[in-house]
Tab-separated table of C-alpha atoms and ligand atoms in Angstrom:
chain	number	residue	atom	x	y	z
A	1	MET	CA	14.478	-25.558	14.622
A	2	SER	CA	13.048	-23.915	11.506
A	3	ARG	CA	15.316	-22.337	8.958
A	4	PRO	CA	16.003	-18.608	9.379
A	5	VAL	CA	14.441	-15.752	7.477
A	6	ALA	CA	16.926	-13.601	5.580
A	7	VAL	CA	16.175	-9.914	5.042
A	8	ILE	CA	18.125	-8.155	2.309
A	9	GLY	CA	18.290	-4.375	2.688
A	10	ALA	CA	18.351	-2.884	6.180
A	11	GLY	CA	16.672	0.458	5.494
A	12	THR	CA	13.253	1.612	6.699
A	13	MET	CA	11.358	-1.480	5.568
A	14	GLY	CA	14.054	-4.150	5.926
A	15	SER	CA	14.798	-3.227	9.529
A	16	GLY	CA	11.059	-3.204	10.345
A	17	ILE	CA	10.570	-6.616	8.753
A	18	ALA	CA	13.633	-8.015	10.583
A	19	GLN	CA	12.235	-6.677	13.847
A	20	LEU	CA	8.768	-8.145	13.434
A	21	ALA	CA	10.094	-11.539	12.302
A	22	ALA	CA	12.449	-11.708	15.297
A	23	LEU	CA	9.611	-10.682	17.628
A	24	ALA	CA	7.556	-13.523	16.136
A	25	GLY	CA	10.316	-15.938	17.187
A	26	GLU	CA	12.146	-16.317	13.875
A	27	ARG	CA	15.893	-16.419	13.521
A	28	VAL	CA	16.788	-13.538	11.169
A	29	LEU	CA	19.801	-13.009	8.930
A	30	LEU	CA	20.114	-9.325	7.998
A	31	TYR	CA	22.183	-8.145	5.051
A	32	ASP	CA	22.822	-4.739	3.508
A	33	VAL	CA	25.249	-3.772	0.786
A	34	GLU	CA	26.375	-1.017	3.211
A	35	PRO	CA	27.482	-2.953	6.321
A	36	ASN	CA	27.022	0.045	8.632
A	37	ARG	CA	23.321	0.227	7.588
A	38	SER	CA	22.639	-3.212	9.052
A	39	ALA	CA	24.607	-2.401	12.231
A	40	THR	CA	22.586	0.816	12.647
A	41	ALA	CA	19.361	-1.097	11.967
A	42	LEU	CA	20.168	-3.576	14.740
A	43	GLU	CA	20.918	-0.717	17.155
A	44	ASN	CA	17.575	0.897	16.282
A	45	ILE	CA	15.738	-2.385	16.754
A	46	LYS	CA	17.353	-2.810	20.182
A	47	GLY	CA	16.290	0.752	21.037
A	48	PHE	CA	12.734	-0.120	20.041
A	49	LEU	CA	12.832	-3.274	22.182
A	50	ASP	CA	14.025	-1.160	25.159
A	51	LYS	CA	10.982	1.061	24.693
A	52	MET	CA	8.769	-2.037	24.674
A	53	ILE	CA	10.334	-3.110	27.990
A	54	LYS	CA	9.604	0.316	29.507
A	55	LYS	CA	6.000	0.100	28.351
A	56	GLY	CA	5.680	-3.368	29.872
A	57	GLN	CA	5.027	-4.932	26.469
A	58	ILE	CA	7.915	-7.401	26.674
A	59	SER	CA	10.147	-8.830	29.417
A	60	VAL	CA	13.851	-7.983	29.621
A	61	HIS	CA	14.629	-11.616	28.928
A	62	ALA	CA	12.371	-11.820	25.849
A	63	ALA	CA	13.747	-8.538	24.470
A	64	LYS	CA	17.317	-9.796	24.811
A	65	ALA	CA	16.406	-13.083	23.140
A	66	THR	CA	14.694	-11.196	20.298
A	67	GLY	CA	17.789	-9.042	19.679
A	68	ASN	CA	19.981	-12.136	19.777
A	69	ARG	CA	17.873	-13.823	17.110
A	70	ILE	CA	19.008	-11.189	14.581
A	71	GLN	CA	22.356	-11.991	13.039
A	72	LEU	CA	24.114	-9.545	10.735
A	73	ILE	CA	25.617	-11.229	7.703
A	74	SER	CA	28.209	-9.779	5.376
A	75	SER	CA	28.012	-12.289	2.539
A	76	MET	CA	25.268	-13.858	0.482
A	77	ALA	CA	26.919	-17.252	1.052
A	78	ALA	CA	25.113	-17.338	4.418
A	79	LEU	CA	21.776	-17.505	2.558
A	80	GLN	CA	22.129	-21.266	2.001
A	81	GLU	CA	20.631	-21.697	5.446
A	82	ALA	CA	17.568	-19.489	4.890
A	83	GLY	CA	14.072	-20.910	4.275
A	84	LEU	CA	12.606	-17.547	3.258
A	85	VAL	CA	14.409	-14.499	1.863
A	86	ILE	CA	12.669	-11.107	1.894
A	87	GLU	CA	14.188	-8.401	-0.292
A	88	ALA	CA	13.712	-4.756	0.720
A	89	ILE	CA	16.329	-2.879	-1.292
A	90	VAL	CA	16.014	0.175	-3.505
A	91	GLU	CA	12.900	0.345	-5.769
A	92	ASN	CA	14.624	-0.164	-9.111
A	93	LEU	CA	13.773	-3.040	-11.452
A	94	GLU	CA	17.282	-3.551	-12.858
A	95	ILE	CA	18.924	-3.536	-9.420
A	96	LYS	CA	16.281	-5.875	-7.997
A	97	LYS	CA	16.693	-8.259	-10.952
A	98	GLU	CA	20.458	-8.341	-10.448
A	99	LEU	CA	19.933	-9.172	-6.793
A	100	PHE	CA	17.359	-11.903	-7.531
A	101	GLN	CA	19.788	-13.542	-9.909
A	102	ILE	CA	22.257	-13.750	-7.025
A	103	LEU	CA	19.588	-14.890	-4.539
A	104	ASP	CA	18.499	-17.599	-6.978
A	105	ALA	CA	22.065	-18.876	-7.244
A	106	GLN	CA	23.015	-18.548	-3.572
A	107	SER	CA	19.967	-20.013	-1.844
A	108	SER	CA	18.830	-23.616	-1.819
A	109	PRO	CA	16.239	-24.428	-4.520
A	110	GLU	CA	13.263	-24.771	-2.157
A	111	THR	CA	13.895	-21.401	-0.469
A	112	ILE	CA	11.098	-18.891	-1.103
A	113	LEU	CA	12.310	-15.551	-2.480
A	114	ALA	CA	10.017	-12.614	-1.650
A	115	THR	CA	10.164	-9.000	-2.778
A	116	ASN	CA	8.787	-6.039	-0.833
A	117	THR	CA	8.366	-3.975	-3.998
A	118	SER	CA	5.555	-1.442	-3.809
A	119	SER	CA	5.237	-0.708	-7.521
A	120	LEU	CA	7.236	-3.090	-9.689
A	121	SER	CA	5.996	-6.247	-11.403
A	122	VAL	CA	6.728	-9.357	-9.349
A	123	THR	CA	6.602	-11.334	-12.597
A	124	ALA	CA	9.356	-9.144	-14.083
A	125	ILE	CA	11.562	-9.535	-10.988
A	126	ALA	CA	11.002	-13.316	-10.995
A	127	ALA	CA	12.071	-13.500	-14.647
A	128	ALA	CA	15.663	-12.950	-13.485
A	129	CYS	CA	15.579	-16.329	-11.721
A	130	LYS	CA	16.069	-19.861	-12.990
A	131	HIS	CA	13.275	-20.853	-10.600
A	132	PRO	CA	10.608	-18.127	-10.874
A	133	GLU	CA	8.039	-20.485	-9.309
A	134	ARG	CA	9.484	-19.714	-5.855
A	135	VAL	CA	9.380	-15.922	-6.235
A	136	ILE	CA	6.508	-13.937	-4.693
A	137	GLY	CA	5.676	-10.393	-3.587
A	138	THR	CA	5.172	-9.601	0.094
A	139	HIS	CA	4.271	-5.931	0.277
A	140	PHE	CA	4.534	-4.765	3.889
A	141	PHE	CA	3.345	-1.345	4.983
A	142	ASN	CA	5.311	1.262	6.887
A	143	PRO	CA	5.968	0.907	9.826
A	144	ALA	CA	6.143	-2.835	9.191
A	145	PRO	CA	6.042	-3.936	12.851
A	146	LEU	CA	2.807	-1.998	13.456
A	147	MET	CA	0.862	-2.239	10.209
A	148	SER	CA	-0.887	-5.591	9.997
A	149	LEU	CA	-1.582	-5.700	6.238
A	150	VAL	CA	0.739	-7.554	3.888
A	151	GLU	CA	-0.266	-7.771	0.218
A	152	VAL	CA	0.853	-11.188	-1.051
A	153	ILE	CA	1.432	-11.130	-4.794
A	154	PRO	CA	2.068	-14.254	-6.824
A	155	GLY	CA	3.798	-13.565	-10.122
A	156	LEU	CA	2.558	-15.231	-13.275
A	157	ARG	CA	4.871	-18.200	-12.740
A	158	THR	CA	4.679	-18.500	-8.948
A	159	ARG	CA	3.797	-22.000	-7.717
A	160	PRO	CA	0.302	-21.894	-6.104
A	161	ALA	CA	1.573	-23.759	-3.019
A	162	THR	CA	4.069	-20.932	-2.386
A	163	VAL	CA	1.178	-18.501	-1.890
A	164	GLY	CA	-0.365	-20.693	0.799
A	165	THR	CA	2.981	-21.227	2.541
A	166	VAL	CA	3.728	-17.499	2.659
A	167	ILE	CA	0.222	-16.589	3.846
A	168	HIS	CA	0.463	-19.176	6.620
A	169	ARG	CA	3.873	-17.885	7.710
A	170	LEU	CA	2.638	-14.279	7.801
A	171	GLN	CA	-0.374	-15.301	9.853
A	172	GLN	CA	2.016	-16.903	12.343
A	173	TRP	CA	3.677	-13.473	12.542
A	174	LYS	CA	0.228	-12.043	13.419
A	175	LYS	CA	-0.045	-10.203	10.121
A	176	SER	CA	-3.162	-9.950	7.931
A	177	PRO	CA	-2.065	-11.174	4.493
A	178	VAL	CA	-4.324	-10.540	1.493
A	179	ALA	CA	-3.659	-12.257	-1.848
A	180	VAL	CA	-3.478	-9.813	-4.766
A	181	LYS	CA	-3.061	-10.174	-8.516
A	182	ASP	CA	0.241	-8.846	-9.895
A	183	THR	CA	-1.075	-5.522	-11.245
A	184	PRO	CA	0.171	-1.930	-10.840
A	185	GLY	CA	-0.535	-0.485	-7.382
A	186	PHE	CA	-1.783	-3.874	-6.082
A	187	ILE	CA	-4.837	-3.080	-3.885
A	188	VAL	CA	-4.031	-0.188	-1.595
A	189	ASN	CA	-2.059	2.071	-3.917
A	190	ARG	CA	-4.698	1.596	-6.579
A	191	VAL	CA	-7.932	1.876	-4.587
A	192	ALA	CA	-6.600	4.866	-2.614
A	193	ARG	CA	-5.868	6.972	-5.735
A	194	PRO	CA	-9.212	8.857	-5.664
A	195	TYR	CA	-8.635	9.845	-2.034
A	196	TYR	CA	-5.882	12.104	-3.349
A	197	SER	CA	-6.915	12.894	-6.905
A	198	GLU	CA	-10.593	13.613	-6.270
A	199	SER	CA	-9.675	15.859	-3.332
A	200	ILE	CA	-7.297	17.865	-5.499
A	201	ARG	CA	-9.993	18.010	-8.151
A	202	LEU	CA	-12.554	19.418	-5.666
A	203	PHE	CA	-9.992	22.031	-4.657
A	204	GLU	CA	-9.129	22.884	-8.284
A	205	GLU	CA	-12.817	23.327	-9.073
A	206	GLY	CA	-13.098	25.795	-6.204
A	207	ILE	CA	-15.709	23.656	-4.454
A	208	ALA	CA	-13.796	23.796	-1.165
A	209	THR	CA	-10.448	24.785	0.357
A	210	VAL	CA	-7.829	22.229	1.339
A	211	GLU	CA	-8.607	22.922	5.003
A	212	THR	CA	-12.323	22.305	4.478
A	213	ILE	CA	-11.755	19.083	2.526
A	214	ASP	CA	-9.350	17.796	5.190
A	215	ALA	CA	-11.770	18.691	7.976
A	216	ALA	CA	-14.699	17.019	6.180
A	217	MET	CA	-12.814	13.766	5.565
A	218	GLN	CA	-11.482	13.659	9.118
A	219	ALA	CA	-14.981	14.251	10.461
A	220	ALA	CA	-16.071	11.264	8.334
A	221	GLY	CA	-13.543	9.128	10.246
A	222	PHE	CA	-10.549	9.061	7.876
A	223	PRO	CA	-7.426	9.261	10.071
A	224	LEU	CA	-5.826	12.107	8.118
A	225	GLY	CA	-7.333	14.533	5.614
A	226	PRO	CA	-6.099	13.944	2.030
A	227	PHE	CA	-3.937	17.088	1.842
A	228	LEU	CA	-2.344	16.470	5.232
A	229	LEU	CA	-1.725	12.906	4.090
A	230	MET	CA	-0.116	13.977	0.797
A	231	ASP	CA	2.125	16.364	2.755
A	232	TYR	CA	2.994	13.523	5.114
A	233	ILE	CA	3.793	11.032	2.325
A	234	GLY	CA	5.656	13.712	0.350
A	235	ASN	CA	4.126	15.323	-2.726
A	236	ASP	CA	7.045	14.101	-4.855
A	237	ILE	CA	6.425	10.453	-3.836
A	238	ASN	CA	2.629	10.734	-4.057
A	239	TYR	CA	2.817	12.421	-7.462
A	240	ALA	CA	5.259	9.777	-8.751
A	241	VAL	CA	2.991	6.914	-7.638
A	242	THR	CA	0.006	8.502	-9.417
A	243	GLU	CA	2.050	9.148	-12.541
A	244	ASN	CA	3.321	5.535	-12.518
A	245	MET	CA	-0.232	4.248	-12.198
A	246	PHE	CA	-1.401	6.492	-15.039
A	247	ASN	CA	1.386	5.240	-17.320
A	248	ALA	CA	1.108	1.618	-16.207
A	249	TYR	CA	-2.618	1.614	-17.063
A	250	TYR	CA	-1.934	3.170	-20.473
A	251	GLY	CA	-3.406	6.582	-19.708
A	252	GLU	CA	-6.458	5.560	-17.670
A	253	PRO	CA	-8.180	8.922	-16.961
A	254	ARG	CA	-9.030	8.015	-13.351
A	255	TYR	CA	-5.306	8.014	-12.555
A	256	ARG	CA	-4.352	11.220	-14.357
A	257	PRO	CA	-1.864	13.171	-12.191
A	258	SER	CA	-2.635	16.757	-11.210
A	259	ILE	CA	-0.879	19.906	-12.357
A	260	THR	CA	-1.570	21.454	-8.956
A	261	GLN	CA	0.522	18.793	-7.267
A	262	LEU	CA	3.198	18.914	-9.987
A	263	ARG	CA	3.628	22.649	-9.364
A	264	LEU	CA	4.134	21.991	-5.653
A	265	VAL	CA	6.846	19.474	-6.492
A	266	GLU	CA	8.504	21.916	-8.902
A	267	ALA	CA	8.472	24.569	-6.195
A	268	GLY	CA	10.114	22.181	-3.716
A	269	ARG	CA	6.953	22.178	-1.603
A	270	LEU	CA	7.244	18.475	-0.910
A	271	GLY	CA	5.339	18.495	2.359
A	272	ARG	CA	6.469	17.982	5.944
A	273	LYS	CA	9.987	16.938	4.960
A	274	SER	CA	10.672	20.224	3.128
A	275	GLY	CA	8.835	22.477	5.592
A	276	HIS	CA	6.026	23.354	3.176
A	277	GLY	CA	3.523	21.465	1.034
A	278	PHE	CA	-0.183	22.194	0.811
A	279	TYR	CA	0.392	23.577	4.333
A	280	PRO	CA	3.394	25.300	5.938
A	281	TYR	CA	5.223	23.329	8.673
A	282	PRO	CA	5.710	22.898	11.557
A	283	GLN	CA	2.009	22.830	12.119
A	284	ASP	CA	0.977	21.641	15.523
A	285	ASP	CA	-2.771	21.886	15.172
A	286	LEU	CA	-4.858	20.129	12.609
A	287	PRO	CA	-7.096	22.456	10.590
A	288	GLN	CA	-10.280	23.153	12.480
A	289	PRO	CA	-12.769	24.693	10.042
A	290	ASP	CA	-16.316	23.582	10.629
A	291	PRO	CA	-17.661	23.248	7.098
A	292	ASP	CA	-21.287	23.788	6.300
A	293	PRO	CA	-22.984	20.353	6.567
A	294	ALA	CA	-24.113	20.490	2.923
A	295	ILE	CA	-20.552	21.170	1.687
A	296	ARG	CA	-19.189	18.511	3.984
A	297	LYS	CA	-21.674	15.969	2.629
A	298	ARG	CA	-20.821	16.938	-0.936
A	299	ILE	CA	-17.083	16.440	-0.313
A	300	VAL	CA	-17.455	13.134	1.508
A	301	ASP	CA	-19.971	11.785	-1.038
A	302	ARG	CA	-17.783	12.665	-3.994
A	303	ILE	CA	-14.584	11.159	-2.606
A	304	THR	CA	-16.278	8.094	-1.107
A	305	THR	CA	-18.200	7.352	-4.313
A	306	MET	CA	-14.983	7.473	-6.319
A	307	LEU	CA	-13.303	5.151	-3.785
A	308	VAL	CA	-16.211	2.690	-3.971
A	309	ASN	CA	-16.122	2.769	-7.790
A	310	GLU	CA	-12.375	2.098	-7.763
A	311	ALA	CA	-12.772	-0.764	-5.261
A	312	ALA	CA	-15.577	-2.273	-7.383
A	313	ASP	CA	-13.349	-2.027	-10.444
A	314	ALA	CA	-10.491	-3.811	-8.653
A	315	TRP	CA	-12.948	-6.561	-7.622
A	316	TYR	CA	-14.407	-6.854	-11.139
A	317	PHE	CA	-10.986	-7.266	-12.711
A	318	GLY	CA	-10.011	-9.925	-10.184
A	319	ILE	CA	-7.282	-7.945	-8.391
A	320	ALA	CA	-8.532	-9.466	-5.126
A	321	GLY	CA	-11.717	-10.715	-3.476
A	322	ALA	CA	-14.252	-8.147	-2.213
A	323	SER	CA	-13.638	-8.813	1.472
A	324	GLY	CA	-9.855	-8.804	0.836
A	325	ILE	CA	-10.123	-5.371	-0.770
A	326	ASP	CA	-12.085	-4.021	2.199
A	327	GLU	CA	-9.709	-5.586	4.686
A	328	ALA	CA	-6.694	-4.153	2.831
A	329	MET	CA	-8.124	-0.622	2.825
A	330	GLN	CA	-8.977	-0.852	6.511
A	331	SER	CA	-5.722	-2.355	7.747
A	332	GLY	CA	-3.355	-0.811	5.166
A	333	ALA	CA	-4.847	2.688	4.888
A	334	ARG	CA	-6.979	2.784	8.067
A	335	TYR	CA	-10.184	3.576	6.197
A	336	PRO	CA	-13.128	3.881	8.568
A	337	ILE	CA	-15.541	2.133	6.201
A	338	ARG	CA	-15.620	-1.133	4.323
A	339	LEU	CA	-15.997	0.263	0.819
A	340	LEU	CA	-17.567	-2.785	-0.809
A	341	TYR	CA	-19.517	-4.026	2.182
A	342	GLN	CA	-21.320	-0.667	2.089
A	343	CYS	CA	-22.702	-1.777	-1.275
A	344	VAL	CA	-24.170	-4.923	0.281
A	345	LYS	CA	-25.668	-2.864	3.085
A	346	ASN	CA	-26.974	0.167	1.220
A	347	GLY	CA	-27.110	-0.971	-2.386
A	348	VAL	CA	-25.279	0.628	-5.297
A	349	ASP	CA	-28.005	2.747	-6.914
A	350	HIS	CA	-26.959	5.928	-5.131
A	351	PHE	CA	-23.331	5.528	-6.262
A	352	ILE	CA	-24.298	4.716	-9.847
A	353	ARG	CA	-26.650	7.701	-10.047
A	354	GLN	CA	-24.003	10.099	-8.805
A	355	LEU	CA	-21.316	8.809	-11.159
A	356	GLU	CA	-23.648	9.018	-14.146
A	357	GLU	CA	-24.539	12.564	-13.188
A	358	TRP	CA	-20.876	13.589	-12.943
A	359	GLN	CA	-19.933	11.839	-16.160
A	360	HIS	CA	-22.748	13.676	-17.923
A	361	PHE	CA	-21.887	17.042	-16.370
A	362	TYR	CA	-18.117	16.878	-16.888
A	363	GLY	CA	-18.158	14.747	-20.019
A	364	GLU	CA	-15.190	12.838	-18.635
A	365	ASP	CA	-14.538	9.097	-18.620
A	366	ARG	CA	-12.922	9.497	-15.250
A	367	TYR	CA	-16.438	9.315	-13.774
A	368	ARG	CA	-17.692	6.318	-15.736
A	369	VAL	CA	-19.414	3.644	-13.699
A	370	SER	CA	-17.242	0.552	-13.281
A	371	PRO	CA	-18.822	-2.606	-14.692
A	372	GLY	CA	-18.006	-4.000	-11.251
A	373	LEU	CA	-20.412	-1.599	-9.583
A	374	ARG	CA	-23.222	-2.504	-11.978
A	375	MET	CA	-22.532	-6.198	-11.513
A	376	ILE	CA	-22.488	-5.902	-7.726
A	377	GLY	CA	-25.941	-4.355	-8.064
A	378	GLU	CA	-27.122	-7.520	-9.770
A	379	LYS	CA	-25.576	-10.056	-7.396
A	380	LEU	CA	-25.394	-8.189	-4.136
A	381	GLU	CA	-25.620	-11.180	-1.836
A	382	ASN	CA	-22.827	-13.509	-2.848
A	383	PHE	CA	-20.212	-11.256	-4.437
A	384	TYR	CA	-18.812	-10.440	-1.027
A	385	THR	CA	-18.074	-14.029	-0.056
A	386	GLU	CA	-16.769	-15.255	-3.422
A	387	LYS	CA	-13.231	-16.554	-3.551
A	388	PRO	CA	-10.784	-14.305	-5.438
A	389	ARG	CA	-9.717	-15.534	-8.872
A	390	LEU	CA	-6.043	-14.562	-9.068
B	1	NAI	P1	15.610	2.424	2.129
B	1	NAI	O1	16.299	3.339	1.194
B	1	NAI	O2	15.273	2.907	3.494
B	1	NAI	O3	16.495	1.085	2.312
B	1	NAI	C1	17.034	0.368	1.237
B	1	NAI	C2	18.292	-0.347	1.732
B	1	NAI	O4	18.709	-1.253	0.749
B	1	NAI	C3	19.462	0.604	2.000
B	1	NAI	O5	19.940	0.371	3.314
B	1	NAI	C4	20.497	0.216	0.934
B	1	NAI	O6	21.812	0.339	1.414
B	1	NAI	C5	20.132	-1.221	0.680
B	1	NAI	N1	20.523	-1.717	-0.629
B	1	NAI	C6	20.462	-1.087	-1.830
B	1	NAI	N2	20.892	-1.909	-2.805
B	1	NAI	C7	21.207	-3.089	-2.211
B	1	NAI	C8	21.663	-4.334	-2.705
B	1	NAI	N3	21.910	-4.529	-3.996
B	1	NAI	N4	21.883	-5.328	-1.812
B	1	NAI	C9	21.636	-5.152	-0.507
B	1	NAI	N5	21.192	-3.987	0.022
B	1	NAI	C10	20.967	-2.981	-0.832
B	1	NAI	O7	14.301	1.894	1.366
B	1	NAI	P2	12.907	1.419	1.965
B	1	NAI	O8	12.025	2.590	2.128
B	1	NAI	O9	13.157	0.522	3.116
B	1	NAI	O10	12.317	0.576	0.748
B	1	NAI	C11	12.773	-0.711	0.435
B	1	NAI	C12	11.772	-1.391	-0.485
B	1	NAI	O11	10.494	-1.460	0.172
B	1	NAI	C13	11.518	-0.670	-1.804
B	1	NAI	O12	11.273	-1.631	-2.788
B	1	NAI	C14	10.253	0.151	-1.524
B	1	NAI	O13	9.520	0.460	-2.674
B	1	NAI	C15	9.495	-0.824	-0.640
B	1	NAI	N6	8.497	-0.226	0.266
B	1	NAI	C16	8.773	0.937	0.931
B	1	NAI	C17	7.836	1.492	1.789
B	1	NAI	C18	8.124	2.742	2.553
B	1	NAI	O14	7.171	3.358	3.079
B	1	NAI	N7	9.364	3.172	2.670
B	1	NAI	C19	6.516	0.846	1.997
B	1	NAI	C20	6.369	-0.421	1.312
B	1	NAI	C21	7.324	-0.902	0.448
């Protein structure tokens, strides 16, 4: 019987990861510094399994066996048994480093230690360990049991074989792992930035209302308009991620946060959770404006071009392979288009022309053409199938 998976932190992400691992047949050890959090997590998981029974997705027997595979542990001493430890505690570098020091000491030397961090450096977390070569990032998306993407992030000192082992294990769990270089925002949080920032920019310029921009993007197949999505994520969280990216990339103008969104945060208009964001809530119906086709095209072109430029930049700087970037944006953010494959299909001239026009008009570096986009134009055929260089 294979060694169990330990999950540390039984909040939103930890309980989801415990659930999906148990459903995949793993024995799971679940730990939280607050013992009642892990007990509540197990109750919630059992409730979810009951729903699966009612929907005919799982038998009563299999659901019971799945629940029984999750064991709550109250001490790190139990980690000796684990073959893989996944950390999903609070997003704070010092606290995570303290924990990894303990994990390093309490687990056996060949145990893989994974962090679910969404924004911290895996390399920095691993530096707390005597054996950083076994530390890796596994960035699951919320809700973990349903979202197939997992960004797999080797730190600078991670052993290459560990990457392969973790990818294989995640595939056995029916996940879609994509290997990513240890850089701020990894793939999804980086490539998605223009979806938010360029939408706010269009609104600030008075080119369209939030309702019109949302309607245009939804009509283009994006599951949620950018403003509805920011309200859903929480403007405080979304603003903080953008601000972190801006600082982490030393003031890169493409990631500059917006004063419009900062004002919303200052006013407590955080989105759904506070009852008001860009929109007031509850709001049962999605906005239904039917924008003029020319405006709609302008909105979709502007946001999509910025997304393609960002994706090309991530490819150029070796954050991940081109197909990995597309796959991540489709399975992690449910984008309706493969951003980089579009370049193979339709060429890049149109994107380059638009960006040059905007850079000239606004005089801002934010619109500069990524060297990646120019290079894709020169080697359209094989860039898509190249192996990533992490
Ligand atoms: P959460 O606040 O729901 O859960 C964190 C849990 O960790 C709490 O139950 C807390 O009691 C426990 N905890 C705190 N310090 C601990 C320690 N030293 N030892 C053991 N348990 C400890 O947080 P959430 O949302 O589940 O996030 C966890 C991690 O996953 C963070 O790093 C976050 O950035 C990342 N993440 C979160 C996503 C989300 O949508 N919530 C998506 C992807 C990653």
